[in-house]
Coordinates of N, CA and C in Angstrom, one line a residue:
X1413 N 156.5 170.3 109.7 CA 157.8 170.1 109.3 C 158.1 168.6 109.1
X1414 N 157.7 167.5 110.0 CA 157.9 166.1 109.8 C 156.7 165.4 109.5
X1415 N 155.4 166.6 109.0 CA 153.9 166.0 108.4 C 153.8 164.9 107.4
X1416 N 153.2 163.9 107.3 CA 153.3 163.1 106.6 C 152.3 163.3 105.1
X1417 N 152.3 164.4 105.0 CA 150.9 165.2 104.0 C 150.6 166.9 104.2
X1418 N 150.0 167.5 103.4 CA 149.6 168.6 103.7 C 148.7 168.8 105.3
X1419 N 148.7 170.0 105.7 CA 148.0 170.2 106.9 C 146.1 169.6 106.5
X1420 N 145.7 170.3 105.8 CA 144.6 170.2 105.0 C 144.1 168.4 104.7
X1421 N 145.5 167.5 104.4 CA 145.0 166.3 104.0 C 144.4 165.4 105.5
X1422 N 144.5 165.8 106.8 CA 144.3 165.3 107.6 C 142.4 164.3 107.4
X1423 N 142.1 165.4 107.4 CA 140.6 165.1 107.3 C 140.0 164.0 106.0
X1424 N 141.0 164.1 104.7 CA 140.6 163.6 103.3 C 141.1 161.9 104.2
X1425 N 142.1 162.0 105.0 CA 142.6 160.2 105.2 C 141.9 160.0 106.0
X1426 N 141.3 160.5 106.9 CA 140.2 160.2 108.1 C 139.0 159.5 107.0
X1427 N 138.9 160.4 105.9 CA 137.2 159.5 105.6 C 137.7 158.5 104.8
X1428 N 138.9 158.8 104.0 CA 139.8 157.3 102.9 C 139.3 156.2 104.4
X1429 N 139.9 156.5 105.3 CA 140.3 155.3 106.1 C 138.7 154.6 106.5
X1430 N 137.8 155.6 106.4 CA 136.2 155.2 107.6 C 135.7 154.6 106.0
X1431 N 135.9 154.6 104.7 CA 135.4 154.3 103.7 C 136.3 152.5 103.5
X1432 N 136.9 152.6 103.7 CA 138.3 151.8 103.7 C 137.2 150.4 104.8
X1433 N 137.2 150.7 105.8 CA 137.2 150.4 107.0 C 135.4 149.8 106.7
X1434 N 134.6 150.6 106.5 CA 133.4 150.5 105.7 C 133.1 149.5 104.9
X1435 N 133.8 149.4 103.9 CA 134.2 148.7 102.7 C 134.4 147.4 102.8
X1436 N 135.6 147.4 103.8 CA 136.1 146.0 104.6 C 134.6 145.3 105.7
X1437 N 134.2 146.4 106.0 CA 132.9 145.9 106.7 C 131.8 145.2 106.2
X1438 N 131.5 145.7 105.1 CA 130.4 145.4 103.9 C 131.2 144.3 103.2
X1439 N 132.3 144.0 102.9 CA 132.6 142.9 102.3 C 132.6 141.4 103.2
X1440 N 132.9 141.9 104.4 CA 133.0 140.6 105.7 C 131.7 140.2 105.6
X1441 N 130.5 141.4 105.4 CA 129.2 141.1 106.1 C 128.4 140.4 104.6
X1442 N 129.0 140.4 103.9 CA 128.6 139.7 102.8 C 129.2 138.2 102.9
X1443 N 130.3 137.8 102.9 CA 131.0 136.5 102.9 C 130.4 135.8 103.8
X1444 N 129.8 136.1 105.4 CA 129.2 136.5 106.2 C 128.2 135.4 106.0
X1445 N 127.8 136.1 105.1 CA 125.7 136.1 105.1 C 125.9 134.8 104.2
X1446 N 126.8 134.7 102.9 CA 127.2 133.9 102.3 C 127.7 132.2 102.5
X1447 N 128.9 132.4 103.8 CA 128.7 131.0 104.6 C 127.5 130.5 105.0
X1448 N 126.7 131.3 105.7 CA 125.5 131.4 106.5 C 124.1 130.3 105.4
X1449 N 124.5 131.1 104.3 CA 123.1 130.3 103.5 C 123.8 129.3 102.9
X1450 N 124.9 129.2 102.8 CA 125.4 128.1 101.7 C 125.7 126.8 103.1
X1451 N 125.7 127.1 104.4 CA 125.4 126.0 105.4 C 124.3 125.4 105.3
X1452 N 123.0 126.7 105.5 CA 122.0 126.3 105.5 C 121.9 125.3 104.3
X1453 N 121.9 126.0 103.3 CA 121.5 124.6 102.0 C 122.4 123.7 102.4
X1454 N 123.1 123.6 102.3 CA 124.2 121.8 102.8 C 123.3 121.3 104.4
X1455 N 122.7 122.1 104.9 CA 121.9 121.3 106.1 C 120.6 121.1 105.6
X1456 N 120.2 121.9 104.7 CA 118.9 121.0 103.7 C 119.2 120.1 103.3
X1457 N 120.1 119.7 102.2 CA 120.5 118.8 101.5 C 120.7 117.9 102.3
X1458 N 121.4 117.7 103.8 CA 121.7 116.6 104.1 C 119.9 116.4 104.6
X1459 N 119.5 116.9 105.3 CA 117.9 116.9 105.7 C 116.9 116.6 104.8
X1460 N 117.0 116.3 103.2 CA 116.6 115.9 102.1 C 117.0 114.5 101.9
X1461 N 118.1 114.1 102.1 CA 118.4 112.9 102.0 C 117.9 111.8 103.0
X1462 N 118.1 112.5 104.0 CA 117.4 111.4 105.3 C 116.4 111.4 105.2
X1463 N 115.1 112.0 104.6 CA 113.9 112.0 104.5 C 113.1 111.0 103.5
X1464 N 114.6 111.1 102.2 CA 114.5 110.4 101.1 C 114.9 108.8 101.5
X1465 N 116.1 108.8 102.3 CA 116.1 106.8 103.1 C 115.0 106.7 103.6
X1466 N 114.7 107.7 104.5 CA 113.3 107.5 105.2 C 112.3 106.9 105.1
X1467 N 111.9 107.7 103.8 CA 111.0 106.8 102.9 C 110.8 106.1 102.4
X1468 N 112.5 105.8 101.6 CA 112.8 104.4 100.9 C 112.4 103.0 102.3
X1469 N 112.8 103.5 103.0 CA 112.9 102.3 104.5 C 111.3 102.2 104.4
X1470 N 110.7 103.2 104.2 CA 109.4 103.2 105.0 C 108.5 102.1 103.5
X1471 N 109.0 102.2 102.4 CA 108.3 101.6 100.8 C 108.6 100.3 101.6
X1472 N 110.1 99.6 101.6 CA 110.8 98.8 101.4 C 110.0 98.2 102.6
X1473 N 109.9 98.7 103.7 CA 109.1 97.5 104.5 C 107.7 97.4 104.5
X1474 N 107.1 98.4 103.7 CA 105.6 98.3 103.2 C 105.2 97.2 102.6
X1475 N 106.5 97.4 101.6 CA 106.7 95.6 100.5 C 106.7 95.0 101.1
X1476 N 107.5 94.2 102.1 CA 107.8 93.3 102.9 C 106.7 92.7 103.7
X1477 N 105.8 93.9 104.2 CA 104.7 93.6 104.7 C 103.8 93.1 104.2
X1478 N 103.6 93.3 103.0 CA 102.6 92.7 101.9 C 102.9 91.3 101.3
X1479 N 104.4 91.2 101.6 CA 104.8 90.0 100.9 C 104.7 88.8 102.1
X1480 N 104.5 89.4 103.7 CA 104.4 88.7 104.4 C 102.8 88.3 104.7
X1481 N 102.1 89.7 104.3 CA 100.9 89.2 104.3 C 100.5 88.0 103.6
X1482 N 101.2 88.1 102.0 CA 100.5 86.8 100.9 C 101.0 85.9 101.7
X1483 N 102.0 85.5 102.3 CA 102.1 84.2 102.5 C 101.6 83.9 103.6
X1484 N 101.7 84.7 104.6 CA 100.0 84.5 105.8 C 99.0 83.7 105.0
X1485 N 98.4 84.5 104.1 CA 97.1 84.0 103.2 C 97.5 82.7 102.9
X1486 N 98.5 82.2 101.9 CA 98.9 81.5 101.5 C 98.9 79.9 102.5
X1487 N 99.6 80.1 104.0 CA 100.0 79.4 104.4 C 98.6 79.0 105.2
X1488 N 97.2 79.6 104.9 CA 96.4 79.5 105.7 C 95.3 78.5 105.1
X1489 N 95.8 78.2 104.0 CA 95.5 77.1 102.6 C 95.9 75.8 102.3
X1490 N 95.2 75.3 101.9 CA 95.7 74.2 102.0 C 96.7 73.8 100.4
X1491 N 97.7 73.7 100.9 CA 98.9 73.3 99.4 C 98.2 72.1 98.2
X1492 N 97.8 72.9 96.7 CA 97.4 72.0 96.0 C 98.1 70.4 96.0
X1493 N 99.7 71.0 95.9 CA 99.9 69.4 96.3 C 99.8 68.1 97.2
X1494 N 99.0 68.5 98.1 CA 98.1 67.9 99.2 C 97.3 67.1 98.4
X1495 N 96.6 68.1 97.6 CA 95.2 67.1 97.5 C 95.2 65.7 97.0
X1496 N 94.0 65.1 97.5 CA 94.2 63.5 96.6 C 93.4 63.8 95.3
X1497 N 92.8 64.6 94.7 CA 92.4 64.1 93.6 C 92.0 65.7 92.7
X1498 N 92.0 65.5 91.7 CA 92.4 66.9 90.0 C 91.4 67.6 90.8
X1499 N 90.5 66.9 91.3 CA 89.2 68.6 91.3 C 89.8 69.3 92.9
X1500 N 90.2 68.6 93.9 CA 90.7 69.0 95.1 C 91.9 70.2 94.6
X1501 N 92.9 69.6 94.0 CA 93.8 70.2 93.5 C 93.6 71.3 93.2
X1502 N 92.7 71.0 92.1 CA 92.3 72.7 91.0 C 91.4 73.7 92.1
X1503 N 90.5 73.3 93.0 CA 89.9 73.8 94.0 C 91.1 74.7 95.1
X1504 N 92.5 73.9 95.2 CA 93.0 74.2 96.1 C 94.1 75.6 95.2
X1505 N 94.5 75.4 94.2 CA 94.8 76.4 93.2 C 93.8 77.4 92.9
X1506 N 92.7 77.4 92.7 CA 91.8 78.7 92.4 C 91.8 79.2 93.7
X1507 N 91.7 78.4 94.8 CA 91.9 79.2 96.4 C 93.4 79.9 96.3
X1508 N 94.3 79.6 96.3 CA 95.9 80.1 96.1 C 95.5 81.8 95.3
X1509 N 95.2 81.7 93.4 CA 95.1 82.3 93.0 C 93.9 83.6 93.7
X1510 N 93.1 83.2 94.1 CA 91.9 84.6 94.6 C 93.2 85.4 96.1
X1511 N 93.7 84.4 96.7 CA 94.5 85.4 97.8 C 95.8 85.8 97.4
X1512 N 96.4 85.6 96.0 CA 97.5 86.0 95.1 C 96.7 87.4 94.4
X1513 N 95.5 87.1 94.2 CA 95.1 88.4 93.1 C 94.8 89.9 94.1
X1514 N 94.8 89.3 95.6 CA 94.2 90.1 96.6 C 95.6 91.1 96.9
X1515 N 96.7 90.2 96.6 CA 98.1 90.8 96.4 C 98.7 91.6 95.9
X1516 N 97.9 91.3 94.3 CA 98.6 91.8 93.2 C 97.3 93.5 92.8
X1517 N 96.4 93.2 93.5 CA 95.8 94.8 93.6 C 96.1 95.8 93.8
X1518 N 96.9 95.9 95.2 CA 97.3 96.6 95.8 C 99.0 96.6 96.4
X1519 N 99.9 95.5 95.6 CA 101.0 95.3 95.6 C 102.0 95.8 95.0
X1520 N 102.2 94.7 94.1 CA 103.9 95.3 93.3 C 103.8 96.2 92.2
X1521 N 104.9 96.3 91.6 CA 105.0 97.8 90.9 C 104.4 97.5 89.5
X1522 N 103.7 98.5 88.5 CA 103.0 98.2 87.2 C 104.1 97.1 86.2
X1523 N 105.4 97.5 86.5 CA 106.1 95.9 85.9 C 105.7 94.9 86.0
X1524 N 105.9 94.4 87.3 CA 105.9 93.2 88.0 C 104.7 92.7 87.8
X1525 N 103.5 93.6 87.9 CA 101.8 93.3 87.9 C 101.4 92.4 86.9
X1526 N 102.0 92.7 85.3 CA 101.7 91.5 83.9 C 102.5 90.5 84.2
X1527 N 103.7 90.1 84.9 CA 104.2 89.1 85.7 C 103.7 87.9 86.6
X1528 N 102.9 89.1 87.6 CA 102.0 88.0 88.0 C 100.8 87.8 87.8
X1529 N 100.1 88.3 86.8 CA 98.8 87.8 86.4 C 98.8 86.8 85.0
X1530 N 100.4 87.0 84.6 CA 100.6 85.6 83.5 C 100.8 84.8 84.5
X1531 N 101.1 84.5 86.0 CA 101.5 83.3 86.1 C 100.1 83.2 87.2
X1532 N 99.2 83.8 87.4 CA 98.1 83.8 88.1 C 97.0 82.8 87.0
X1533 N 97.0 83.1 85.6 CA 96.9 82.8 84.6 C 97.1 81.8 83.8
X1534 N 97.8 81.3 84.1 CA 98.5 79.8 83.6 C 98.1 78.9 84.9
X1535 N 98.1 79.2 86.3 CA 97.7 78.4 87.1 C 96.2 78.4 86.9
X1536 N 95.0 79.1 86.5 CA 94.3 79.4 86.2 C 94.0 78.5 85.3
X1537 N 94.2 78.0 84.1 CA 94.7 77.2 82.7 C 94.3 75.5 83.4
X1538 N 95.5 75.4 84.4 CA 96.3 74.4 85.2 C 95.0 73.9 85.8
X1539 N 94.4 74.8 86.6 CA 93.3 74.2 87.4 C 92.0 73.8 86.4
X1540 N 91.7 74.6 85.4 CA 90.7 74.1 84.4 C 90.9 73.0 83.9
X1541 N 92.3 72.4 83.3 CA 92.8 71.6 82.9 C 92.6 70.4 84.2
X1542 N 92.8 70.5 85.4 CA 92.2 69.6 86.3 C 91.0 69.0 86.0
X1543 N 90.2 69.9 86.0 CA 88.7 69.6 85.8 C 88.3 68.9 84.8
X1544 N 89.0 69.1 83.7 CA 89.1 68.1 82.4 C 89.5 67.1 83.0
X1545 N 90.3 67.2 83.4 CA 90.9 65.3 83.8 C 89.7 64.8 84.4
X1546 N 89.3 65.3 85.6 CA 88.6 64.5 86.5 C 87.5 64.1 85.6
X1547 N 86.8 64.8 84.6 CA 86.1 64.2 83.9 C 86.2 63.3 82.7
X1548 N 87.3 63.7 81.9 CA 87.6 62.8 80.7 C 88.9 62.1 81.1
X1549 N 89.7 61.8 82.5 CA 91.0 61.2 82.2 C 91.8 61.7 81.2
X1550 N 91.8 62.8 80.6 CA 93.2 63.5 79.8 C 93.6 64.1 80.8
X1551 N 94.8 63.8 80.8 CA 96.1 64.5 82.0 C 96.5 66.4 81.6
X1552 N 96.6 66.4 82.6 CA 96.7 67.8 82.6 C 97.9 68.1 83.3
X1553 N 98.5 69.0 82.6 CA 99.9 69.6 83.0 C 100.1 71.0 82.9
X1554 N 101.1 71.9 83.7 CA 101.1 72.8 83.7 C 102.4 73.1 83.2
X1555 N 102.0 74.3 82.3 CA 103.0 75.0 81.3 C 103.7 76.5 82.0
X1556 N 104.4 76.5 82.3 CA 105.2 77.2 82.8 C 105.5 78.6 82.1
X1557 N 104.7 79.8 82.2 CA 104.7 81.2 81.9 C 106.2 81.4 81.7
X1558 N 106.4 82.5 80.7 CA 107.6 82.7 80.0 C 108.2 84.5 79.8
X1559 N 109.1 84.6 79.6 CA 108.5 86.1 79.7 C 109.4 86.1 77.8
X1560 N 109.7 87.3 77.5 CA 109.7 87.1 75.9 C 111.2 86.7 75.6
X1561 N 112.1 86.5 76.5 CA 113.7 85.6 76.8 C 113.3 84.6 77.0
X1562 N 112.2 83.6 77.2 CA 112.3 82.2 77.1 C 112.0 82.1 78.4
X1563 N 112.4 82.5 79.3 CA 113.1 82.4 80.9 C 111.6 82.5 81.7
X1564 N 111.2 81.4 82.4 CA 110.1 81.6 83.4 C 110.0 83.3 84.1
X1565 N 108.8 83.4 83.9 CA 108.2 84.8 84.3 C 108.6 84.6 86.0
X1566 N 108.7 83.1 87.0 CA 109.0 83.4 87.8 C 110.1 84.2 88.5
X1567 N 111.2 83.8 87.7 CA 112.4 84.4 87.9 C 112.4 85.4 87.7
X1568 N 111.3 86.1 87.0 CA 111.5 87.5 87.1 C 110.9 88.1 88.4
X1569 N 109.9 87.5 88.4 CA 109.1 87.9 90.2 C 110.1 87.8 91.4
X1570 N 111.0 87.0 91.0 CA 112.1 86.7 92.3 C 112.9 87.8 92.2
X1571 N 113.1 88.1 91.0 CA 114.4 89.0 91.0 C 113.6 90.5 91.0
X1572 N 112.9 91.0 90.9 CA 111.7 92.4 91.2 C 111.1 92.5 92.4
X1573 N 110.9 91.4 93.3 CA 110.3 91.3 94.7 C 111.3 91.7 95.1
X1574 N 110.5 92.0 96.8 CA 111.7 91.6 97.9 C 112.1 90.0 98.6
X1575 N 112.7 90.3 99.3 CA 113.6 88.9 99.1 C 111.9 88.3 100.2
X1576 N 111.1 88.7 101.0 CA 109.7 88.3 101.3 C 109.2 87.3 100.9
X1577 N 109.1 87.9 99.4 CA 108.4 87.3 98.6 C 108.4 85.9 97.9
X1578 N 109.7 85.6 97.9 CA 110.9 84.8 97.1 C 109.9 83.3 97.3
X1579 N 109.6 83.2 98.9 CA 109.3 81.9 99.2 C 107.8 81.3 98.5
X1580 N 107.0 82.8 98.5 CA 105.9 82.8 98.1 C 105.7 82.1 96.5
X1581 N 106.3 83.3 95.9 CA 106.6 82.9 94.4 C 106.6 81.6 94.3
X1582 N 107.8 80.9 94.5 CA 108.4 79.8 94.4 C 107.3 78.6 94.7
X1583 N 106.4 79.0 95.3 CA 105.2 77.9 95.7 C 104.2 78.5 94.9
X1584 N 104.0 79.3 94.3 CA 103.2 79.6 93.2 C 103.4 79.0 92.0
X1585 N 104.8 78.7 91.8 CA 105.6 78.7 90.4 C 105.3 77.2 90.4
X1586 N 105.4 76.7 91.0 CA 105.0 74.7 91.2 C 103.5 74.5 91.8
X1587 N 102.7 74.6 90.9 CA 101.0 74.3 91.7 C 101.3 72.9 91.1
X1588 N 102.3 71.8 90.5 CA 101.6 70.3 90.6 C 102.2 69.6 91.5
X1589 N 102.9 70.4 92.5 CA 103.8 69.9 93.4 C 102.6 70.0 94.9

C-alpha cells in the first residue's frame, strides 16, 4: 500500500543500484590509476631534468678542468716575452703552441677548434717570422687572427670558453709581449 514500486520491482533496483555502485567503482578505479601514472611521469620528468643539470655540471667542469689543465702546461713554460733574443722567443712560442694543440685535441667544441688553430697559426707565422729576424734583421711582427667581422678570433675564444680559460687565451693572444 505505501510501496515505493511494484512488489516485483524490488529485485530490478537491487541490481540498478549494484550496477550503479559498480560503475561508480570502475570509474574511481580508473581516475585512480590515472593520477597514479600521470605522478609517475611528473616524477620522471622532474628525475630527467636533474640528471640533465647533472650532466651539464658534470661537461661544465670537465671544461674547466681542461682549461686549468692548459694553463698548468702553460704556466710550466717559460713566457715568450721573457726571452732576450727572436730565436729564444720563437722557441718559447712553438713550446706555448705544441701544449695549446695538446688542448685543442681533446678540448673545445668543433666551433671554437678553427678559432684556435687560426690563432695557434698565426703564432706559428710569428715564431717563423722570428727566425727571419735573427737571421736577416727584418723585424717581425705579429698579425693578429681575425674572424670574418674584423674582430680578433680572440674575443671569440673568450666569449665560447669558460670563464677558465679567459686568462689563458689572453696570453696566447699577445706572444710579443
Amino acid at each position: 500500500m505505501f510501496g515505493l514500486g511494484p512488489a516485483g520491482g524490488g529485485a530490478r533496483a537491487r541490481r540498478r543500484r549494484q550496477w550503479f555502485v559498480a560503475a561508480i567503482s570502475v570509474g574511481a578505479a580508473i581516475i585512480v590509476i590515472a593520477l597514479c601514472v600521470g605522478a609517475l611521469a611528473v616524477v620522471d620528468a622532474v628525475d630527467g631534468v636533474r640528471d640533465q643539470a647533472s650532466d651539464a655540471r658534470d661537461v661544465r667542469q670537465a671544461r674547466d678542468d681542461r682549461c686549468l689543465d692548459l694553463e698548468r702546461r702553460l704556466n710550466k713554460l717559460v713566457p715568450p716575452g721573457s726571452a732576450t733574443s727572436p730565436v729564444a722567443r720563437a722557441t718559447a712560442i712553438r713550446n706555448e703552441n705544441a701544449a695549446v694543440r695538446i688542448f685543442v685535441a681533446d678540448g673545445p667544441s668543433a666551433e671554437s677548434q678553427d678559432d684556435w688553430r687560426q690563432l695557434i697559426d698565426a703564432r706559428a707565422v710569428f715564431a717563423d717570422a722570428l727566425d727571419r729576424q735573427a737571421r736577416t734583421n727584418t723585424p717581425a711582427f705579429y698579425v693578429v687572427p681575425r674572424n670574418s667581422d674584423g674582430e680578433p678570433v680572440s674575443d671569440d675564444l673568450v666569449d665560447a670558453s669558460p670563464a677558465a680559460c679567459a686568462g689563458s687565451i689572453r696570453r696566447l693572444a699577445a706572444p710579443d709581449l
